[in-house]
Structures are given as structure tokens and as C-alpha cells.
PDB file of C-alpha atoms in Angstrom:
ATOM      1  CA  UNK A1484      67.084  22.694 124.912  1.00  0.00           C
ATOM      2  CA  UNK A1485      64.697  25.547 125.345  1.00  0.00           C
ATOM      3  CA  UNK A1486      63.346  25.806 128.923  1.00  0.00           C
ATOM      4  CA  UNK A1487      61.089  28.733 128.102  1.00  0.00           C
ATOM      5  CA  UNK A1488      57.478  28.133 129.228  1.00  0.00           C
ATOM      6  CA  UNK A1489      54.710  29.333 126.955  1.00  0.00           C
ATOM      7  CA  UNK A1490      52.340  31.579 129.058  1.00  0.00           C
ATOM      8  CA  UNK A1491      49.404  30.653 126.812  1.00  0.00           C
ATOM      9  CA  UNK A1492      49.685  27.133 128.144  1.00  0.00           C
ATOM     10  CA  UNK A1493      48.587  28.333 131.604  1.00  0.00           C
ATOM     11  CA  UNK A1494      45.706  30.286 130.144  1.00  0.00           C
ATOM     12  CA  UNK A1495      44.421  27.162 128.420  1.00  0.00           C
ATOM     13  CA  UNK A1496      44.435  25.039 131.572  1.00  0.00           C
ATOM     14  CA  UNK A1497      43.222  27.772 133.928  1.00  0.00           C
ATOM     15  CA  UNK A1498      40.479  26.345 136.175  1.00  0.00           C
ATOM     16  CA  UNK A1499      39.177  29.550 137.831  1.00  0.00           C
ATOM     17  CA  UNK A1500      39.409  33.291 137.580  1.00  0.00           C
ATOM     18  CA  UNK A1501      37.576  36.602 137.261  1.00  0.00           C
ATOM     19  CA  UNK A1502      35.511  37.596 134.296  1.00  0.00           C
ATOM     20  CA  UNK A1503      32.918  40.053 133.076  1.00  0.00           C
ATOM     21  CA  UNK A1504      29.415  39.160 131.934  1.00  0.00           C
ATOM     22  CA  UNK A1505      28.784  40.313 128.401  1.00  0.00           C
ATOM     23  CA  UNK A1506      25.287  38.923 127.929  1.00  0.00           C
ATOM     24  CA  UNK A1507      22.707  36.596 129.454  1.00  0.00           C
ATOM     25  CA  UNK A1508      21.156  34.143 126.989  1.00  0.00           C
ATOM     26  CA  UNK A1509      17.459  33.287 126.949  1.00  0.00           C
ATOM     27  CA  UNK A1510      18.223  29.847 128.435  1.00  0.00           C
ATOM     28  CA  UNK A1511      20.048  31.428 131.384  1.00  0.00           C
ATOM     29  CA  UNK A1512      23.591  30.762 130.145  1.00  0.00           C
ATOM     30  CA  UNK A1513      26.124  33.556 130.529  1.00  0.00           C
ATOM     31  CA  UNK A1514      28.570  34.909 127.984  1.00  0.00           C
ATOM     32  CA  UNK A1515      31.626  35.750 130.076  1.00  0.00           C
ATOM     33  CA  UNK A1516      34.759  37.578 128.954  1.00  0.00           C
ATOM     34  CA  UNK A1517      37.752  35.678 130.378  1.00  0.00           C
ATOM     35  CA  UNK A1518      40.950  37.453 129.454  1.00  0.00           C
ATOM     36  CA  UNK A1519      41.182  37.131 125.655  1.00  0.00           C
ATOM     37  CA  UNK A1520      38.277  34.756 125.067  1.00  0.00           C
ATOM     38  CA  UNK A1521      34.521  34.633 125.551  1.00  0.00           C
ATOM     39  CA  UNK A1522      33.158  31.480 127.167  1.00  0.00           C
ATOM     40  CA  UNK A1523      29.564  30.366 127.615  1.00  0.00           C
ATOM     41  CA  UNK A1524      28.974  29.416 131.257  1.00  0.00           C
ATOM     42  CA  UNK A1525      26.200  28.141 133.450  1.00  0.00           C
ATOM     43  CA  UNK A1526      25.131  29.611 136.772  1.00  0.00           C
ATOM     44  CA  UNK A1527      26.246  27.570 139.780  1.00  0.00           C
ATOM     45  CA  UNK A1528      23.616  26.598 142.333  1.00  0.00           C
ATOM     46  CA  UNK A1529      25.628  28.392 145.033  1.00  0.00           C
ATOM     47  CA  UNK A1530      25.414  31.722 143.133  1.00  0.00           C
ATOM     48  CA  UNK A1531      22.144  33.121 144.479  1.00  0.00           C
ATOM     49  CA  UNK A1532      22.572  36.599 142.984  1.00  0.00           C
ATOM     50  CA  UNK A1533      21.417  36.492 139.369  1.00  0.00           C
ATOM     51  CA  UNK A1534      24.192  37.993 137.211  1.00  0.00           C
ATOM     52  CA  UNK A1535      23.517  40.886 134.851  1.00  0.00           C
ATOM     53  CA  UNK A1536      25.385  42.235 131.870  1.00  0.00           C
ATOM     54  CA  UNK A1537      28.399  44.212 133.055  1.00  0.00           C
ATOM     55  CA  UNK A1538      28.836  42.303 136.334  1.00  0.00           C
ATOM     56  CA  UNK A1539      32.306  41.234 137.363  1.00  0.00           C
ATOM     57  CA  UNK A1540      32.083  37.560 138.359  1.00  0.00           C
ATOM     58  CA  UNK A1541      34.224  34.666 139.494  1.00  0.00           C
ATOM     59  CA  UNK A1542      34.074  31.442 137.510  1.00  0.00           C
ATOM     60  CA  UNK A1543      35.501  27.959 137.729  1.00  0.00           C
ATOM     61  CA  UNK A1544      35.879  25.011 135.356  1.00  0.00           C
ATOM     62  CA  UNK A1545      35.911  21.284 135.961  1.00  0.00           C
ATOM     63  CA  UNK A1546      36.129  18.165 133.782  1.00  0.00           C
ATOM     64  CA  UNK A1547      37.664  19.992 130.831  1.00  0.00           C
ATOM     65  CA  UNK A1548      40.861  21.840 129.943  1.00  0.00           C
ATOM     66  CA  UNK A1549      38.810  24.581 128.327  1.00  0.00           C
ATOM     67  CA  UNK A1550      39.435  23.340 124.798  1.00  0.00           C
ATOM     68  CA  UNK A1551      37.564  21.090 122.415  1.00  0.00           C
ATOM     69  CA  UNK A1552      33.937  20.092 122.248  1.00  0.00           C
ATOM     70  CA  UNK A1553      33.663  19.730 126.033  1.00  0.00           C
ATOM     71  CA  UNK A1554      34.378  23.404 126.714  1.00  0.00           C
ATOM     72  CA  UNK A1555      31.473  25.707 127.542  1.00  0.00           C
ATOM     73  CA  UNK A1556      28.431  25.934 129.770  1.00  0.00           C
ATOM     74  CA  UNK A1557      28.513  22.249 130.744  1.00  0.00           C
ATOM     75  CA  UNK A1558      31.955  22.572 132.325  1.00  0.00           C
ATOM     76  CA  UNK A1559      32.221  26.264 133.266  1.00  0.00           C
ATOM     77  CA  UNK A1560      30.190  27.831 136.067  1.00  0.00           C
ATOM     78  CA  UNK A1561      29.829  31.306 137.477  1.00  0.00           C
ATOM     79  CA  UNK A1562      30.056  30.898 141.252  1.00  0.00           C
ATOM     80  CA  UNK A1563      30.080  34.482 142.587  1.00  0.00           C
ATOM     81  CA  UNK A1564      29.103  37.982 141.585  1.00  0.00           C
ATOM     82  CA  UNK A1565      32.077  40.098 142.664  1.00  0.00           C
ATOM     83  CA  UNK A1566      31.056  43.632 141.690  1.00  0.00           C
ATOM     84  CA  UNK A1567      28.135  45.494 140.167  1.00  0.00           C
ATOM     85  CA  UNK A1568      26.996  49.036 139.571  1.00  0.00           C
ATOM     86  CA  UNK A1569      25.641  50.141 142.991  1.00  0.00           C
ATOM     87  CA  UNK A1570      22.585  51.705 141.338  1.00  0.00           C
ATOM     88  CA  UNK A1571      21.590  48.442 139.606  1.00  0.00           C
ATOM     89  CA  UNK A1572      18.987  46.228 141.317  1.00  0.00           C
ATOM     90  CA  UNK A1573      19.761  42.714 142.520  1.00  0.00           C
ATOM     91  CA  UNK A1574      17.697  39.540 142.294  1.00  0.00           C
ATOM     92  CA  UNK A1575      18.178  36.474 144.498  1.00  0.00           C
ATOM     93  CA  UNK A1576      17.078  33.277 142.775  1.00  0.00           C
ATOM     94  CA  UNK A1577      16.693  30.156 144.914  1.00  0.00           C
ATOM     95  CA  UNK A1578      16.204  26.582 143.708  1.00  0.00           C
ATOM     96  CA  UNK A1579      12.731  25.111 143.728  1.00  0.00           C
ATOM     97  CA  UNK A1580      11.263  24.113 147.123  1.00  0.00           C
ATOM     98  CA  UNK A1581      13.771  26.095 149.186  1.00  0.00           C
ATOM     99  CA  UNK A1582      13.670  26.372 152.984  1.00  0.00           C
ATOM    100  CA  UNK A1583      15.348  29.170 154.942  1.00  0.00           C
ATOM    101  CA  UNK A1584      16.073  27.815 158.404  1.00  0.00           C
ATOM    102  CA  UNK A1585      17.594  29.400 161.480  1.00  0.00           C
ATOM    103  CA  UNK A1586      18.189  26.598 163.989  1.00  0.00           C
ATOM    104  CA  UNK A1587      17.456  27.757 167.505  1.00  0.00           C
ATOM    105  CA  UNK A1588      17.733  31.449 166.648  1.00  0.00           C
ATOM    106  CA  UNK A1589      16.001  34.350 164.929  1.00  0.00           C
ATOM    107  CA  UNK A1590      15.493  34.945 161.229  1.00  0.00           C
ATOM    108  CA  UNK A1591      14.816  38.599 160.440  1.00  0.00           C
ATOM    109  CA  UNK A1592      13.954  40.303 157.154  1.00  0.00           C
ATOM    110  CA  UNK A1593      14.467  44.064 157.225  1.00  0.00           C
ATOM    111  CA  UNK A1594      13.897  46.617 154.470  1.00  0.00           C
ATOM    112  CA  UNK A1595      12.472  50.093 153.957  1.00  0.00           C
ATOM    113  CA  UNK A1596       9.852  48.506 151.667  1.00  0.00           C
ATOM    114  CA  UNK A1597       9.222  44.788 152.249  1.00  0.00           C
ATOM    115  CA  UNK A1598       6.796  42.967 149.933  1.00  0.00           C
ATOM    116  CA  UNK A1599       5.603  39.364 149.822  1.00  0.00           C
ATOM    117  CA  UNK A1600       4.137  38.205 146.514  1.00  0.00           C
ATOM    118  CA  UNK A1601       2.861  34.774 145.561  1.00  0.00           C
ATOM    119  CA  UNK A1602      -0.135  32.854 144.284  1.00  0.00           C
ATOM    120  CA  UNK A1603      -0.476  31.418 147.814  1.00  0.00           C
ATOM    121  CA  UNK A1604       1.013  32.811 151.030  1.00  0.00           C
ATOM    122  CA  UNK A1605       0.682  30.802 154.246  1.00  0.00           C
ATOM    123  CA  UNK A1606       1.724  31.907 157.719  1.00  0.00           C
ATOM    124  CA  UNK A1607       1.672  29.424 160.583  1.00  0.00           C
ATOM    125  CA  UNK A1608       2.833  30.151 164.111  1.00  0.00           C
ATOM    126  CA  UNK A1609       1.887  29.341 167.697  1.00  0.00           C
ATOM    127  CA  UNK A1610       1.954  33.066 168.471  1.00  0.00           C
ATOM    128  CA  UNK A1611       1.792  35.896 165.947  1.00  0.00           C
ATOM    129  CA  UNK A1612       2.095  39.632 166.619  1.00  0.00           C
ATOM    130  CA  UNK A1613       1.473  42.394 164.074  1.00  0.00           C
ATOM    131  CA  UNK A1614       2.674  45.911 164.923  1.00  0.00           C
ATOM    132  CA  UNK A1615       1.861  48.767 162.574  1.00  0.00           C
ATOM    133  CA  UNK A1616       0.882  52.426 162.494  1.00  0.00           C
ATOM    134  CA  UNK A1617      -1.498  52.087 159.529  1.00  0.00           C
ATOM    135  CA  UNK A1618      -2.802  48.948 157.830  1.00  0.00           C
ATOM    136  CA  UNK A1619      -4.814  48.671 154.620  1.00  0.00           C
ATOM    137  CA  UNK A1620      -6.450  45.542 153.211  1.00  0.00           C
ATOM    138  CA  UNK A1621      -7.804  45.311 149.665  1.00  0.00           C
ATOM    139  CA  UNK A1622      -9.290  42.006 148.561  1.00  0.00           C
ATOM    140  CA  UNK A1623     -12.237  40.239 146.991  1.00  0.00           C
ATOM    141  CA  UNK A1624     -13.049  37.825 149.837  1.00  0.00           C
ATOM    142  CA  UNK A1625     -11.998  37.528 153.480  1.00  0.00           C
ATOM    143  CA  UNK A1626     -12.801  34.321 155.357  1.00  0.00           C
ATOM    144  CA  UNK A1627     -11.761  33.213 158.814  1.00  0.00           C
ATOM    145  CA  UNK A1628     -12.436  30.462 161.335  1.00  0.00           C
ATOM    146  CA  UNK A1629     -11.542  31.737 164.812  1.00  0.00           C
ATOM    147  CA  UNK A1630     -12.359  30.313 168.237  1.00  0.00           C
ATOM    148  CA  UNK A1631     -12.140  33.644 170.075  1.00  0.00           C
ATOM    149  CA  UNK A1632     -11.654  37.204 168.871  1.00  0.00           C
ATOM    150  CA  UNK A1633     -10.966  40.273 170.966  1.00  0.00           C
ATOM    151  CA  UNK A1634     -10.661  43.838 169.669  1.00  0.00           C
ATOM    152  CA  UNK A1635      -9.356  46.723 171.774  1.00  0.00           C
ATOM    153  CA  UNK A1636      -9.115  50.122 170.165  1.00  0.00           C
ATOM    154  CA  UNK A1637     -10.125  53.767 170.193  1.00  0.00           C
ATOM    155  CA  UNK A1638     -12.075  54.140 166.947  1.00  0.00           C
ATOM    156  CA  UNK A1639     -13.621  51.599 164.568  1.00  0.00           C
ATOM    157  CA  UNK A1640     -14.969  52.771 161.204  1.00  0.00           C
ATOM    158  CA  UNK A1641     -16.467  50.442 158.599  1.00  0.00           C
ATOM    159  CA  UNK A1642     -18.055  51.258 155.241  1.00  0.00           C
ATOM    160  CA  UNK A1643     -19.679  48.213 153.615  1.00  0.00           C
ATOM    161  CA  UNK A1644     -22.653  47.379 151.418  1.00  0.00           C
ATOM    162  CA  UNK A1645     -23.938  44.540 153.590  1.00  0.00           C
ATOM    163  CA  UNK A1646     -23.230  43.025 157.008  1.00  0.00           C
ATOM    164  CA  UNK A1647     -24.616  39.630 158.029  1.00  0.00           C
ATOM    165  CA  UNK A1648     -24.048  38.349 161.560  1.00  0.00           C
ATOM    166  CA  UNK A1649     -25.234  34.998 162.939  1.00  0.00           C
ATOM    167  CA  UNK A1650     -24.626  34.186 166.612  1.00  0.00           C
ATOM    168  CA  UNK A1651     -26.190  32.133 169.406  1.00  0.00           C
ATOM    169  CA  UNK A1652     -25.637  34.874 171.981  1.00  0.00           C
ATOM    170  CA  UNK A1653     -24.810  38.508 171.378  1.00  0.00           C
ATOM    171  CA  UNK A1654     -24.016  41.129 174.017  1.00  0.00           C
ATOM    172  CA  UNK A1655     -23.287  44.759 173.341  1.00  0.00           C
ATOM    173  CA  UNK A1656     -22.311  47.340 175.972  1.00  0.00           C
ATOM    174  CA  UNK A1657     -22.044  51.048 175.240  1.00  0.00           C
ATOM    175  CA  UNK A1658     -21.101  53.512 177.980  1.00  0.00           C
ATOM    176  CA  UNK A1659     -21.963  56.609 175.970  1.00  0.00           C
ATOM    177  CA  UNK A1660     -24.659  57.157 173.368  1.00  0.00           C
ATOM    178  CA  UNK A1661     -25.736  54.492 170.881  1.00  0.00           C
ATOM    179  CA  UNK A1662     -27.161  55.951 167.675  1.00  0.00           C
ATOM    180  CA  UNK A1663     -28.777  53.900 164.898  1.00  0.00           C
ATOM    181  CA  UNK A1664     -29.957  55.562 161.696  1.00  0.00           C
ATOM    182  CA  UNK A1665     -31.688  53.517 159.019  1.00  0.00           C
ATOM    183  CA  UNK A1666     -34.129  53.899 156.158  1.00  0.00           C
ATOM    184  CA  UNK A1667     -36.193  51.015 157.587  1.00  0.00           C
ATOM    185  CA  UNK A1668     -35.612  49.531 161.042  1.00  0.00           C
ATOM    186  CA  UNK A1669     -37.148  46.118 161.796  1.00  0.00           C
ATOM    187  CA  UNK A1670     -36.650  44.581 165.253  1.00  0.00           C
ATOM    188  CA  UNK A1671     -38.083  41.088 165.805  1.00  0.00           C
ATOM    189  CA  UNK A1672     -37.919  38.626 168.685  1.00  0.00           C
ATOM    190  CA  UNK A1673     -39.256  35.059 168.779  1.00  0.00           C
ATOM    191  CA  UNK A1674     -39.649  35.348 172.556  1.00  0.00           C
ATOM    192  CA  UNK A1675     -39.538  38.362 174.857  1.00  0.00           C
ATOM    193  CA  UNK A1676     -38.507  41.829 173.702  1.00  0.00           C
ATOM    194  CA  UNK A1677     -37.779  44.362 176.450  1.00  0.00           C
ATOM    195  CA  UNK A1678     -37.068  48.083 176.310  1.00  0.00           C
ATOM    196  CA  UNK A1679     -36.048  49.533 179.670  1.00  0.00           C
ATOM    197  CA  UNK A1680     -34.859  53.047 180.418  1.00  0.00           C
ATOM    198  CA  UNK A1681     -35.158  55.773 182.993  1.00  0.00           C
ATOM    199  CA  UNK A1682     -36.997  57.845 180.400  1.00  0.00           C
ATOM    200  CA  UNK A1683     -38.482  56.221 177.279  1.00  0.00           C
ATOM    201  CA  UNK A1684     -39.773  58.347 174.419  1.00  0.00           C
ATOM    202  CA  UNK A1685     -41.660  57.007 171.409  1.00  0.00           C
ATOM    203  CA  UNK A1686     -42.235  59.607 168.730  1.00  0.00           C
ATOM    204  CA  UNK A1687     -43.546  59.474 165.199  1.00  0.00           C
ATOM    205  CA  UNK A1688     -44.402  62.188 162.722  1.00  0.00           C
ATOM    206  CA  UNK A1689     -47.654  60.543 161.512  1.00  0.00           C
ATOM    207  CA  UNK A1690     -48.689  57.328 163.247  1.00  0.00           C
ATOM    208  CA  UNK A1691     -47.927  55.261 166.351  1.00  0.00           C
ATOM    209  CA  UNK A1692     -49.685  51.889 166.342  1.00  0.00           C
ATOM    210  CA  UNK A1693     -49.738  49.219 169.077  1.00  0.00           C
ATOM    211  CA  UNK A1694     -51.500  45.918 168.402  1.00  0.00           C
ATOM    212  CA  UNK A1695     -51.810  42.851 170.654  1.00  0.00           C
ATOM    213  CA  UNK A1696     -54.541  40.586 172.155  1.00  0.00           C
ATOM    214  CA  UNK A1697     -53.817  42.224 175.523  1.00  0.00           C
ATOM    215  CA  UNK A1698     -52.353  45.631 176.229  1.00  0.00           C
ATOM    216  CA  UNK A1699     -51.468  46.640 179.817  1.00  0.00           C
ATOM    217  CA  UNK A1700     -50.587  50.224 180.594  1.00  0.00           C
ATOM    218  CA  UNK A1701     -49.343  51.372 183.994  1.00  0.00           C
TER     219      UNK A1701
END
């Protein structure tokens, strides 16, 4: 009786092990080199890092002994990416409608260059704070519905083609000088219009005209 055990028998029934990705098919299946054979595998839901060609991965099999018509992507899954070229980028792919939740703690995203991209981005919070040295906004339309707005700063510069402001009450206080330059300046009031100053100068290069049913001077 020969008690010698054929080592190929263990290779055939192996349920997990390391491998190397040879290619990624168009349908997302992976061609993985496992010892002496190449097996087509699917990506497990728990493997968030999308494998690339050349990655060293860990795989597992279930429901099949690795032989016959049942072998392949339906029974073999890549569960982890073990190693990759440090210079190669990485992509995290999450299932549809994913929620990242930190129960009772803090969730922080940190990077030298952090970008958020999407057809729709929504931010909702009871209190929001934005801290930055320089901010730039480029867009086609900006709309907002705000109950109260308060700005505190040193310098405000705006370059626009048109500004339209509609308010029930408007107050403006300037401690220093207030300079308005315009091609045409039209000031109208449905009720009383008052100009008051310690010294008031009205100057025109050609014509100064005052018209009213009654004019009181002095």
C-alpha cells in the first residue's frame, strides 16, 4: 500500500491563498495567477481598493473545489489587495448608496489636495465652519435663501457686470470716505430725500438745475 500523498491534490482543493493580478476584464472580473494556474475571479464586496494589474492579492473560494464548470469568477473572489507599487494610484470603490458613519465620534478626511466631485453635492449641518487662507468660486449661478447674514472683514472687492438689490430697509455706515463713480447716477425717492453735511458742495461743469413748485433757500 502506498501512503504517499499527491501534493497536487492539495492545490486542487485549496480554498484561499495569495495571487497576482494579470489583467482586469471589461466586466470587472480579474485574471489572477494562482501558483501554476490562472483563474478568473470576482471582486469581493469587502475589497474596497480596486485591484490593478500587477497587484499582489489574497483570494478565497467557496462552493467549488476549483475544478469543473463551477470554477471561476462565480466561486472565486479577491478579498484583499496585499501589495502594490507605491508610485501607483489607488481607487476606493464603494457599493451604491453607501453611508460612512462615525457613531458618537469624529470623521475626518485629510489630504494635501482634497477634492469633492459629483453631479450634486449637499452639505447639511446645524453648525458649519469654513477656515481658509484663500477661497475661489467659479460658477454659472449662485442662489441662497438666508435669514441673517453677517460679514466681518478687512477688504471686500467685487467685479461684476450687474448688481440688483431689493430690500425693505437698507442701512449703510462708513467711518471713512465713501466714493461713488458712475457714468450716470440716478437717485430717486418716493418720499423724502435728505442730504445733510457740515459742508455740502454741489458742482457741475455746465449746468445745475433745481425745479420744484416751491423752493426755500436759507
